[in-house]
mmCIF file of C-alpha atoms and ligand atoms in Angstrom:
data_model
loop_
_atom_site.group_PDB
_atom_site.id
_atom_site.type_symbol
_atom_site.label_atom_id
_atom_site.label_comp_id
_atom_site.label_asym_id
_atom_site.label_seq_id
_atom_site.Cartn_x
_atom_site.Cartn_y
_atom_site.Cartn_z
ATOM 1 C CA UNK A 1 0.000 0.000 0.000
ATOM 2 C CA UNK A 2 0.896 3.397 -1.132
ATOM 3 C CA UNK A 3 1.095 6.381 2.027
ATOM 4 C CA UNK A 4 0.233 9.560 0.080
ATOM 5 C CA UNK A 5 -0.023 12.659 2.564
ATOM 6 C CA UNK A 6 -2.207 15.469 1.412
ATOM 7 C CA UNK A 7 -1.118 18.696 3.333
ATOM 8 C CA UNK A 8 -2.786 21.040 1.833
ATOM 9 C CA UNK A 9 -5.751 23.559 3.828
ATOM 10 C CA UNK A 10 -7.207 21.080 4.866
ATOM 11 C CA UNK A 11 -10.880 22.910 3.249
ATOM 12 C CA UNK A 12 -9.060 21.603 -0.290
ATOM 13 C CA UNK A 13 -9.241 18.027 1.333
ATOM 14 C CA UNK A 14 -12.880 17.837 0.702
ATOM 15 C CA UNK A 15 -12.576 19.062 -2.953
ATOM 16 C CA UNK A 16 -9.380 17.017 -4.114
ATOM 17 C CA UNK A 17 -10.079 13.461 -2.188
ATOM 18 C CA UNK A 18 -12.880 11.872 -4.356
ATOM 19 C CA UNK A 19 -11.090 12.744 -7.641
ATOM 20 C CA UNK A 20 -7.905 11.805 -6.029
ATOM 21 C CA UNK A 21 -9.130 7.879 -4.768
ATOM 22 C CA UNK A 22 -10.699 7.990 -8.583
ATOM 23 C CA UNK A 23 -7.469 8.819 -10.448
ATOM 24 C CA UNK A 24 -5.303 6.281 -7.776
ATOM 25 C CA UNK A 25 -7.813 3.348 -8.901
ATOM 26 C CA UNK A 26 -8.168 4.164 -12.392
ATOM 27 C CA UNK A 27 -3.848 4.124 -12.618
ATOM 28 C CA UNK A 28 -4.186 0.956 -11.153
ATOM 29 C CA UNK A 29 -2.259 2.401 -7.868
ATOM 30 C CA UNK A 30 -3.008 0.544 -4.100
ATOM 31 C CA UNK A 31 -3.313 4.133 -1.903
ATOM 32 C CA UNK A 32 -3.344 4.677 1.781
ATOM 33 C CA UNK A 33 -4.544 8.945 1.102
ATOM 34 C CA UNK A 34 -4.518 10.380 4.677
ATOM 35 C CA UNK A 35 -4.071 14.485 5.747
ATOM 36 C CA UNK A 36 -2.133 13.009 8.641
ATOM 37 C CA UNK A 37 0.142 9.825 8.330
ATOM 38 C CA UNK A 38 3.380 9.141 10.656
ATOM 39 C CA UNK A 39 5.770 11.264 8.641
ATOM 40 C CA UNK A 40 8.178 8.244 8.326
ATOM 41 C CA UNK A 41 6.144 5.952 6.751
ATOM 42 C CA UNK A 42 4.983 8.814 4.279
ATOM 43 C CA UNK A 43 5.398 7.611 0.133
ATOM 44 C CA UNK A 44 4.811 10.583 -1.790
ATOM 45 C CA UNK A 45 3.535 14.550 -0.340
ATOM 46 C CA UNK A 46 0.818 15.981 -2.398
ATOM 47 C CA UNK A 47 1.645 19.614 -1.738
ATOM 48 C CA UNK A 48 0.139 23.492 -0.864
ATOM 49 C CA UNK A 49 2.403 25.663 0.505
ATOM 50 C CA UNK A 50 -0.411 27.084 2.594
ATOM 51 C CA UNK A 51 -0.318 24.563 4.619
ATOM 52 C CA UNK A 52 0.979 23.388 7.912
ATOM 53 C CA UNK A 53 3.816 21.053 6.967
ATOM 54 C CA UNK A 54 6.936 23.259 6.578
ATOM 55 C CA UNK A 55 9.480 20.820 7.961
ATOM 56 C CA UNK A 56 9.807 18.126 5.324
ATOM 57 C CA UNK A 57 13.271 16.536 7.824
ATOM 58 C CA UNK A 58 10.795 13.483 9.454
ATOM 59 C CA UNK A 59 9.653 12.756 5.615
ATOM 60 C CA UNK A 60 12.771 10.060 5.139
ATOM 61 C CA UNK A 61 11.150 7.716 2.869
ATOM 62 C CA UNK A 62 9.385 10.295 0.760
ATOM 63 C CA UNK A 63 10.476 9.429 -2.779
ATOM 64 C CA UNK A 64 8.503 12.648 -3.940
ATOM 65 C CA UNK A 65 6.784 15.845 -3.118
ATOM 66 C CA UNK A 66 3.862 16.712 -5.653
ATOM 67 C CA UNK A 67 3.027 20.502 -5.534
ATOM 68 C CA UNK A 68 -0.309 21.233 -6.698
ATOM 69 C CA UNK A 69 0.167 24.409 -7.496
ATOM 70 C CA UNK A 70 2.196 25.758 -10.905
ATOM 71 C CA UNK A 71 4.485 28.371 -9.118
ATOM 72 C CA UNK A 72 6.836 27.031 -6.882
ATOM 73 C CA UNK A 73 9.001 30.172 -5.870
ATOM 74 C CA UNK A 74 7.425 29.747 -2.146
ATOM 75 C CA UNK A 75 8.529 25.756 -2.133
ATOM 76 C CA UNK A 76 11.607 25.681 -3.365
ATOM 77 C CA UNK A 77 13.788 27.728 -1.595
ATOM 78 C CA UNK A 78 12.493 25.075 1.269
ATOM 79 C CA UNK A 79 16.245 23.755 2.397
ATOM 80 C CA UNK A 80 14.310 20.968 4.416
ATOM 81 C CA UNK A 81 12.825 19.540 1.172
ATOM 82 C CA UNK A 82 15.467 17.625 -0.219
ATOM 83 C CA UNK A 83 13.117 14.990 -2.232
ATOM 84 C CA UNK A 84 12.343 15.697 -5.304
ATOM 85 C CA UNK A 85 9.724 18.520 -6.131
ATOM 86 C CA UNK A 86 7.235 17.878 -9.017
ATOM 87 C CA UNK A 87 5.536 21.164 -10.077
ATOM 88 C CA UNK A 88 1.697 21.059 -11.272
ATOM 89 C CA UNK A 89 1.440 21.024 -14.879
ATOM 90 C CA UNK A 90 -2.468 20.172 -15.063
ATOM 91 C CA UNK A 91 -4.866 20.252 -18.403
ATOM 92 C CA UNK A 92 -7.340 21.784 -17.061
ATOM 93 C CA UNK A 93 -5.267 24.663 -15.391
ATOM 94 C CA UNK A 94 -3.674 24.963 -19.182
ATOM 95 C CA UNK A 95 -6.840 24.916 -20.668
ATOM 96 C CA UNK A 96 -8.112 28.175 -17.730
ATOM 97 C CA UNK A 97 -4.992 30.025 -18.814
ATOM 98 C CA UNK A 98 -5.526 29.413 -22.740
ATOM 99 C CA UNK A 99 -8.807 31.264 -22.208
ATOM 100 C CA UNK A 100 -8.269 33.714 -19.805
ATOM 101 C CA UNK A 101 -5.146 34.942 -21.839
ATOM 102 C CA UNK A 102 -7.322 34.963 -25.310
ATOM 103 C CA UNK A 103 -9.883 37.125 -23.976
ATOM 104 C CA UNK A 104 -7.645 39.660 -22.579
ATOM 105 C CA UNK A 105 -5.715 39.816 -25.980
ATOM 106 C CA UNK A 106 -9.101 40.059 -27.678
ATOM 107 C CA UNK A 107 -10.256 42.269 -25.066
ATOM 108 C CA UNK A 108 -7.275 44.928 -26.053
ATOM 109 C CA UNK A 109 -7.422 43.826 -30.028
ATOM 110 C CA UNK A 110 -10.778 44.398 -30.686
ATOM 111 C CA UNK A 111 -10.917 47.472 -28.251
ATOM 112 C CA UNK A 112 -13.901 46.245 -26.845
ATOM 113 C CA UNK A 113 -13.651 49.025 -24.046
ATOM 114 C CA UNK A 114 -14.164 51.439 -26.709
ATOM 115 C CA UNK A 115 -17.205 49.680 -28.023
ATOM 116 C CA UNK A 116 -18.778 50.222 -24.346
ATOM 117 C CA UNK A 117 -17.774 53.623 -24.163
ATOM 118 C CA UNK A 118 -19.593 54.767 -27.283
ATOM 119 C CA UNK A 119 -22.968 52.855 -26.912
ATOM 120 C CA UNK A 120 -24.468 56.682 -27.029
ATOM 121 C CA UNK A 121 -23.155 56.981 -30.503
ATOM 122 C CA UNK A 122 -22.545 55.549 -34.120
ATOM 123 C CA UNK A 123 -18.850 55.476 -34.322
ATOM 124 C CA UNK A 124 -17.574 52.759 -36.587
ATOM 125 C CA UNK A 125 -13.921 51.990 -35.851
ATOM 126 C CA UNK A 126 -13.374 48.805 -37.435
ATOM 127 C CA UNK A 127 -10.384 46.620 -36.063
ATOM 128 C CA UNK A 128 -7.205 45.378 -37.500
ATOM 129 C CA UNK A 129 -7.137 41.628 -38.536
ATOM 130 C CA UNK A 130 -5.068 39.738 -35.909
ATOM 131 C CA UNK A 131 -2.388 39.702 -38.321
ATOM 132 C CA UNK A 132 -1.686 42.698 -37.879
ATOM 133 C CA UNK A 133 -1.069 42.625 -34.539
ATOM 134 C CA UNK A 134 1.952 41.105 -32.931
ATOM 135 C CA UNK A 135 1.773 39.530 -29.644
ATOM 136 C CA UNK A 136 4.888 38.826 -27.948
ATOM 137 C CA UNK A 137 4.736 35.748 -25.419
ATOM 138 C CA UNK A 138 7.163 35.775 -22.468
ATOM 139 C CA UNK A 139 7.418 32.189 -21.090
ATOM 140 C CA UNK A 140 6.972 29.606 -23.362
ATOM 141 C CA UNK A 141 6.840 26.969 -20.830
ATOM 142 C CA UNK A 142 3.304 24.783 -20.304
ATOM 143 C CA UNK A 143 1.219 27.475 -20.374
ATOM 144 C CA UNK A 144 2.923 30.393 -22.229
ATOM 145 C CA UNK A 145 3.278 27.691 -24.960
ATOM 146 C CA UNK A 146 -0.314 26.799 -25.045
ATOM 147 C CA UNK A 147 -0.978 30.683 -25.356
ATOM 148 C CA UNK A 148 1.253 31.372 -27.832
ATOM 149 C CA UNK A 149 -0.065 28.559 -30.164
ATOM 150 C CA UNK A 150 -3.522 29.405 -29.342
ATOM 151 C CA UNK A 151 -2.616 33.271 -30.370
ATOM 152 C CA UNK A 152 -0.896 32.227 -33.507
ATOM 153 C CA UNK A 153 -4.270 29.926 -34.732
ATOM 154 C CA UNK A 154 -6.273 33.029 -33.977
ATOM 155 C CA UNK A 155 -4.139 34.739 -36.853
ATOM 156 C CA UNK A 156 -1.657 36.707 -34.613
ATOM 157 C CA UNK A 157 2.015 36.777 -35.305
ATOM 158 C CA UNK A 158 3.026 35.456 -31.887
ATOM 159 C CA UNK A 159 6.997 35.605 -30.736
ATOM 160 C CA UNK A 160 7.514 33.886 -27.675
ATOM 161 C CA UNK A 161 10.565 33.989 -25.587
ATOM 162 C CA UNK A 162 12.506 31.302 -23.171
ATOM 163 C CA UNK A 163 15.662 30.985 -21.639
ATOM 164 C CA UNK A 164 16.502 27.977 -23.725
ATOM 165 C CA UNK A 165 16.238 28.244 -27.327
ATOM 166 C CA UNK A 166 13.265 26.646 -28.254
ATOM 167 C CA UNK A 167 11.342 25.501 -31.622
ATOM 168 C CA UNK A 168 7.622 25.885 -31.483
ATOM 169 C CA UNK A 169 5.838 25.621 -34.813
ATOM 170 C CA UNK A 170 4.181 28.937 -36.097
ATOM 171 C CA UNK A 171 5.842 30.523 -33.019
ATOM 172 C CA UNK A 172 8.840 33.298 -33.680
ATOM 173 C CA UNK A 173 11.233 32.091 -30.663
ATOM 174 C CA UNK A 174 13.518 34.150 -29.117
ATOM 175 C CA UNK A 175 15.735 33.289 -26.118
ATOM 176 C CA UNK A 176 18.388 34.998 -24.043
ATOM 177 C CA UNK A 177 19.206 38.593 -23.018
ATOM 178 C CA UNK A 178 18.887 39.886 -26.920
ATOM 179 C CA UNK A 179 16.082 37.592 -27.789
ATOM 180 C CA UNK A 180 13.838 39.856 -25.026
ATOM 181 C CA UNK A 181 15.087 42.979 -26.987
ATOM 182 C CA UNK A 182 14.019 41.546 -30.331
ATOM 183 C CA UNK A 183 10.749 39.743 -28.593
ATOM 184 C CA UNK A 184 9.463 43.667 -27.786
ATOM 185 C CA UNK A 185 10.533 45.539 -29.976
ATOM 186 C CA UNK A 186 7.508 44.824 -32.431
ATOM 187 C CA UNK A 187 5.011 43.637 -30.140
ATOM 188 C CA UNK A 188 2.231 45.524 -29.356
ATOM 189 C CA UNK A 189 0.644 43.287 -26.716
ATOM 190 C CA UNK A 190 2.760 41.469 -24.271
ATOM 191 C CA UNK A 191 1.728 38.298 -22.019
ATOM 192 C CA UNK A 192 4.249 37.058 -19.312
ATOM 193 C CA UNK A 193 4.040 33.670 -18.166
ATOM 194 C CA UNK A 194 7.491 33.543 -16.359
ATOM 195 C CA UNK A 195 7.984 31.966 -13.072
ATOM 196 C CA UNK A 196 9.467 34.287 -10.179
ATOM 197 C CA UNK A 197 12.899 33.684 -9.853
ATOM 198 C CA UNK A 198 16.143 35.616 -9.500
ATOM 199 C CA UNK A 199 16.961 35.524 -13.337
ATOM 200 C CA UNK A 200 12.846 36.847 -14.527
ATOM 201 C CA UNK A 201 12.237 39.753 -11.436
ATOM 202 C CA UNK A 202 11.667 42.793 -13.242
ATOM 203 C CA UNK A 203 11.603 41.456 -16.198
ATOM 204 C CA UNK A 204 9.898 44.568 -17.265
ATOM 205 C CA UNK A 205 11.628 47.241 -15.872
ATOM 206 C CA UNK A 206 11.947 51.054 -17.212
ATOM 207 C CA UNK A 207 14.662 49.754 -19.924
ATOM 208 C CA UNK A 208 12.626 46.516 -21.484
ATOM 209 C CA UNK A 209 8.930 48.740 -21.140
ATOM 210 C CA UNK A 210 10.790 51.678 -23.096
ATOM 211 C CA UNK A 211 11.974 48.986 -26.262
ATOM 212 C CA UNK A 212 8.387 48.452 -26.685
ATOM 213 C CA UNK A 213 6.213 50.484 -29.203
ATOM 214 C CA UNK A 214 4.539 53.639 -28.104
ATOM 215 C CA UNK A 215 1.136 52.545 -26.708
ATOM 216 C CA UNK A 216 1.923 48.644 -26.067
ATOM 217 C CA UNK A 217 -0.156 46.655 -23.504
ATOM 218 C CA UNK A 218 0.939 44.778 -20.988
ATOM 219 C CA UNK A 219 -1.181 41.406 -19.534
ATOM 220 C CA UNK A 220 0.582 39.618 -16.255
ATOM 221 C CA UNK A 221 -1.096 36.450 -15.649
ATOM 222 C CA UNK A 222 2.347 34.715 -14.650
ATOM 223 C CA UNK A 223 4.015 36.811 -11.132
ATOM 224 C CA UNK A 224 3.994 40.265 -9.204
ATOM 225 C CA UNK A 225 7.787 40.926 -9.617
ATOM 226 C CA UNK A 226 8.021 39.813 -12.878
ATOM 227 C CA UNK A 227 7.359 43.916 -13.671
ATOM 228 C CA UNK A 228 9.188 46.506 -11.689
ATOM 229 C CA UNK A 229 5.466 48.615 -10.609
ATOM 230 C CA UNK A 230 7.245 52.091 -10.210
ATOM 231 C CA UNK A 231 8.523 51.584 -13.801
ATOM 232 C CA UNK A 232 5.108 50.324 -15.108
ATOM 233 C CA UNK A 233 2.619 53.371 -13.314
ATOM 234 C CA UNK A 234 5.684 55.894 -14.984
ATOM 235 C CA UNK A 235 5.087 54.202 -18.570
ATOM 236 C CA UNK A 236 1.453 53.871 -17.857
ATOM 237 C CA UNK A 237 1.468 57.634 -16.788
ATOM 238 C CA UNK A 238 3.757 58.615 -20.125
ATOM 239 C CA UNK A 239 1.365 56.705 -22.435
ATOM 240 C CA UNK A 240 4.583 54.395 -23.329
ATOM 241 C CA UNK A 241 1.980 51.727 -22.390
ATOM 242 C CA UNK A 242 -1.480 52.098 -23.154
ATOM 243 C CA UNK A 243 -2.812 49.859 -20.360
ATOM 244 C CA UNK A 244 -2.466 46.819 -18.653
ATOM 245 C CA UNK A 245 -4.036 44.177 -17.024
ATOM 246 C CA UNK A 246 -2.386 42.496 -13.832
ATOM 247 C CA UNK A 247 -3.895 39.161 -11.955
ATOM 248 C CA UNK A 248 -0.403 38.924 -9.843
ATOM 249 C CA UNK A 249 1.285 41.380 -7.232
ATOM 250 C CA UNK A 250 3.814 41.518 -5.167
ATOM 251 C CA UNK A 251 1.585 41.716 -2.380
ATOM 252 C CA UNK A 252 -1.467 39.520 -2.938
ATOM 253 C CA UNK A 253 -4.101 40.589 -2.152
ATOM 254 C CA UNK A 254 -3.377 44.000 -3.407
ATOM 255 C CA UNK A 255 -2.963 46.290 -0.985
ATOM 256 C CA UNK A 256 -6.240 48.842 -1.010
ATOM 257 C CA UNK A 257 -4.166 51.893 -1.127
ATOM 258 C CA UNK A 258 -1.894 50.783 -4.491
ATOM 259 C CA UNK A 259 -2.200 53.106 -7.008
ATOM 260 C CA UNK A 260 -2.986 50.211 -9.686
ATOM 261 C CA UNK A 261 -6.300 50.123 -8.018
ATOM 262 C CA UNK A 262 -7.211 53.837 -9.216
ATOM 263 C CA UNK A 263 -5.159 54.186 -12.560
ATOM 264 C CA UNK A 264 -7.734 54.821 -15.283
ATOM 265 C CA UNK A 265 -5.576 52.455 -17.711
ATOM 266 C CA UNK A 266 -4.772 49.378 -15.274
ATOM 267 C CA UNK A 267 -7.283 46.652 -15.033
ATOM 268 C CA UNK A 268 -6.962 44.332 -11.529
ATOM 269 C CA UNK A 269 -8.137 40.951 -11.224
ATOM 270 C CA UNK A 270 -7.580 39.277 -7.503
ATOM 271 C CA UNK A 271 -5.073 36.293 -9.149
ATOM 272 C CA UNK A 272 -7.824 34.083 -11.049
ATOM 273 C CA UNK A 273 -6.199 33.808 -13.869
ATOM 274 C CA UNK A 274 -5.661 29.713 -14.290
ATOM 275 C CA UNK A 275 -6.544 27.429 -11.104
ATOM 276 C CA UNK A 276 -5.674 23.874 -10.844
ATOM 277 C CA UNK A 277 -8.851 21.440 -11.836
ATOM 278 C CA UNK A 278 -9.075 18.370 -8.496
ATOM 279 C CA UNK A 279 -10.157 16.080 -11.705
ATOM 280 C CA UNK A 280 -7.168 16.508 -14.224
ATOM 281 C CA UNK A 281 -4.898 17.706 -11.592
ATOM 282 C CA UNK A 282 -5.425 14.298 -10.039
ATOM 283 C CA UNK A 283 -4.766 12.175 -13.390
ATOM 284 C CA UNK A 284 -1.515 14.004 -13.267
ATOM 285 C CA UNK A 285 -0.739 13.596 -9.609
ATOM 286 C CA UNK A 286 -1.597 9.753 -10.019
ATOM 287 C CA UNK A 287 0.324 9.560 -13.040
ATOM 288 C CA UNK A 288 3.161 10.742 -11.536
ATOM 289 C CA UNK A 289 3.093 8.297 -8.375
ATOM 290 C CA UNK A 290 2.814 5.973 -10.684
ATOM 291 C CA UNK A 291 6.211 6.508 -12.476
ATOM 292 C CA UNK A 292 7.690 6.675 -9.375
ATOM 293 C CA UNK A 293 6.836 3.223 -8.352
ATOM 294 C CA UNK A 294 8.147 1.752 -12.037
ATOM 295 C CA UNK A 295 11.145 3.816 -10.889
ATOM 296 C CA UNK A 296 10.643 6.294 -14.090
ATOM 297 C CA UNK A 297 11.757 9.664 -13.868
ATOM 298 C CA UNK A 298 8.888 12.145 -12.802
ATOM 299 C CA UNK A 299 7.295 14.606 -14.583
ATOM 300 C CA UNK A 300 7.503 18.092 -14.142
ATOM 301 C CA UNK A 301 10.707 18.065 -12.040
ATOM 302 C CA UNK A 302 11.614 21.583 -10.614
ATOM 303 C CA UNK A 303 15.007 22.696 -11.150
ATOM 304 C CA UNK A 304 15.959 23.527 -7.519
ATOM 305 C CA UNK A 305 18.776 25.895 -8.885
ATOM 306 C CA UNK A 306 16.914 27.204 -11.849
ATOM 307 C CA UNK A 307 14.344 27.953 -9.338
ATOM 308 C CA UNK A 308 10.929 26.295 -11.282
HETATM 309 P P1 LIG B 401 7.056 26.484 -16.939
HETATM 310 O O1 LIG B 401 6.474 25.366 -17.746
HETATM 311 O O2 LIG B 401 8.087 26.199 -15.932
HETATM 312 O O3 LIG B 401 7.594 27.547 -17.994
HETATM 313 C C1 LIG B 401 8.354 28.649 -17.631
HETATM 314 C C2 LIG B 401 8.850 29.330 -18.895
HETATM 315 O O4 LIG B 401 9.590 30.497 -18.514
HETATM 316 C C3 LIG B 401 9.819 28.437 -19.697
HETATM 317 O O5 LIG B 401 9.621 28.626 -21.081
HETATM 318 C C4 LIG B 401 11.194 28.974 -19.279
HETATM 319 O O6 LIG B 401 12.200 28.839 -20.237
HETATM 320 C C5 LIG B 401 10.873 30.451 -19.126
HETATM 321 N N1 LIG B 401 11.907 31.090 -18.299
HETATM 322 C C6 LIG B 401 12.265 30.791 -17.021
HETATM 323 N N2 LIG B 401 13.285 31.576 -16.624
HETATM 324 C C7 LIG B 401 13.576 32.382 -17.679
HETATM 325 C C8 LIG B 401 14.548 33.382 -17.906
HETATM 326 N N3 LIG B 401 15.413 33.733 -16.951
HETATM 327 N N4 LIG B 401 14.562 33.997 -19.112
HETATM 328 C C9 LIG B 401 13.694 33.649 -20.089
HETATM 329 N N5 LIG B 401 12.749 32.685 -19.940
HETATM 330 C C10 LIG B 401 12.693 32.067 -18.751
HETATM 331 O O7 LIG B 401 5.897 27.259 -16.169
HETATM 332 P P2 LIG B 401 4.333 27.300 -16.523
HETATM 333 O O8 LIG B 401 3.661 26.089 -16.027
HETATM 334 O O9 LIG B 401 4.186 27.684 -17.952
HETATM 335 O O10 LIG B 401 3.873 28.511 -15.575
HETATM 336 C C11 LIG B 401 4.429 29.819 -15.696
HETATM 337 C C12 LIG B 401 4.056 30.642 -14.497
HETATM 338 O O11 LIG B 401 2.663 31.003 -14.547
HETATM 339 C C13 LIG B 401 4.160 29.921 -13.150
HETATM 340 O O12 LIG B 401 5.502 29.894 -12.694
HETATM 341 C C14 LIG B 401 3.279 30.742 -12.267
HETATM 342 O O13 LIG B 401 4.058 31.762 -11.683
HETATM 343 C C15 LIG B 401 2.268 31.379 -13.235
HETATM 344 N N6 LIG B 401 0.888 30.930 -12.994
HETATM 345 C C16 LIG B 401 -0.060 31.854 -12.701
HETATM 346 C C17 LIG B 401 -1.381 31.466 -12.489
HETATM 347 C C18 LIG B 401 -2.466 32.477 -12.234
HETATM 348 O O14 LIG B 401 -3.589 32.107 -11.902
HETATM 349 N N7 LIG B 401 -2.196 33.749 -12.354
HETATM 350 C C19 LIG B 401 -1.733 30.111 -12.554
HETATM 351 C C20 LIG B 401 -0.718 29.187 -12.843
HETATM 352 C C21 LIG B 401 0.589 29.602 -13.058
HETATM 353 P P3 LIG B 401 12.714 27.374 -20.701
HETATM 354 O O15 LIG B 401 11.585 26.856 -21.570
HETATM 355 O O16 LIG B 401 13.934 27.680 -21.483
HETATM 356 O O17 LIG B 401 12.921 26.575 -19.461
#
């Protein structure tokens, strides 16, 4: 029998444990799935960060620790968790971000504020094509490639950009300190799906924001520090960037008095961009125990110096 420990908050328990036992028997996997199990005997952590299990030291025998979340900048600087760290790469949390993303992008393409505005009025202002709008990707990891390929079928010349060199058909990819500069310089709406490490904070900063061209948008579904704020509100303020919308801060939730909350050209929403799905986020959880008991390599494996 399998010891799985969820330690999550332990309100998730009652969402994640039916589809959980259902993805364990459907992978064919014998599970003992407890919140509380003596931490030696423990096989595999499903993991929150949120919860109360900080000290992974007691976990001996755990052969893996399963995050369910896709971020992991708040477990992996853990120096007590020395097993290996899966991050959550879940379909249906791909699948939230895919769709999200599109309708900001369309939301800023087909200036469908505009359309609202003038409802007192016949104004026709009739769009560009999407082809005539390039959309530069930053991340092209599970979910900024989804994104990106998504963009690109909608007709929009998509660039995305990595730290690796990467080949994504129908994608323009760019990689490295000069692939950002050519990444920008064209793209008049920019998604970042980075994860927050050392190498990506401020990512965005007064020099990248100022490569752009004049009136650019800016959508931050990936991390708070990924964008340097003072450097943002100053291009914001400037008209550098036309407007941008932000689902992660540096301080979440956002602070009431943060001058995002009152620009005229920032849009807020309270980090809903993508969440992870208990069904499919249990098929991958399961599938993942699962290699670890044919002694495969996991999935997903964070890159404890790379940071995610
Ligand atoms: P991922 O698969 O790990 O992909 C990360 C991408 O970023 C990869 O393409 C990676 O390049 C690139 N990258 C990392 N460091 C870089 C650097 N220094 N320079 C250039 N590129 C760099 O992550 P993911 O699953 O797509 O998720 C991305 C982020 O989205 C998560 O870390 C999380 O912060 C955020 N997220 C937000 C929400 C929400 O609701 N707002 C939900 C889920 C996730 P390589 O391909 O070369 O490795």
């Amino acid at each position: 029998m399998i010891k799985v420990q969820f330690a999550a908050r332990s309100e998730r328990w009652a969402t994640y444990e039916a589809p959980l036992t259902t993805a364990f028997a459907e992978a064919g996997l014998e599970v003992d799935l407890r919140q509380e199990h003596p931490t030696a005997e423990v096989d595999y952590v499903i993991y929150a960060p949120n919860s109360d299990l900080q000290d992974f030291t007691p976990y001996r025998r755990c052969k893996a620790v399963l995050s369910l979340w896709a971020g992991v900048e708040q477990i992996a600087p853990n120096k007590t968790l020395t097993q290996p760290l899966c991050r959550m790469v879940d379909p249906g949390l791909t699948a939230g971000m895919v769709e999200w993303v599109t309708g900001h992008v369309l939301r800023y393409h087909l200036d469908i504020d505009r359309g609202l505005k003038t409802q007192d009025r016949w104004d026709p202002v009739v769009p560009p094509l999407a082809q005539e709008r390039p959309v530069t990707v930053l991340g092209l990891g599970a979910l900024g490639s989804a994104c990106a390929t998504t963009l690109a079928g909608l007709g929009f010349p998509v660039t995305g950009w990595s730290r690796a060199a990467k080949s994504i058909s129908g994608i323009r990819c760019e990689d490295g300190s000069e692939g950002l500069q050519n990444a920008l310089q064209d793209a008049r709406i920019v998604v970042l799906l980075l994860p927050d490490t050392k190498a990506t904070e401020n990512t965005l900063n007064a020099q990248t924001l100022a490569l752009l061209p004049r009136g650019a948008r800016i959508i931050n579904p990936g991390r708070g520090p990924l964008i340097d704020d003072d450097a943002l509100l100053s291009a914001l303020n400037t008209g550098q960037i036309a407007h941008a919308t932000l689902d992660v801060f540096r301080t979440e939730p956002l602070p009431a008095d943060h001058p995002y909350w009152a620009h005229p050209n920032v849009t807020v929403t309270p980090h809903i961009a993508a969440e992870t799905r208990p069904k499919t986020a249990a098929q991958m959880i399961a599938q993942n125990i699962r290699r670890g008991e044919e002694n495969k390599p996991f999935l997903n494996l964070v890159d404890r110096q790379l940071g995610y």
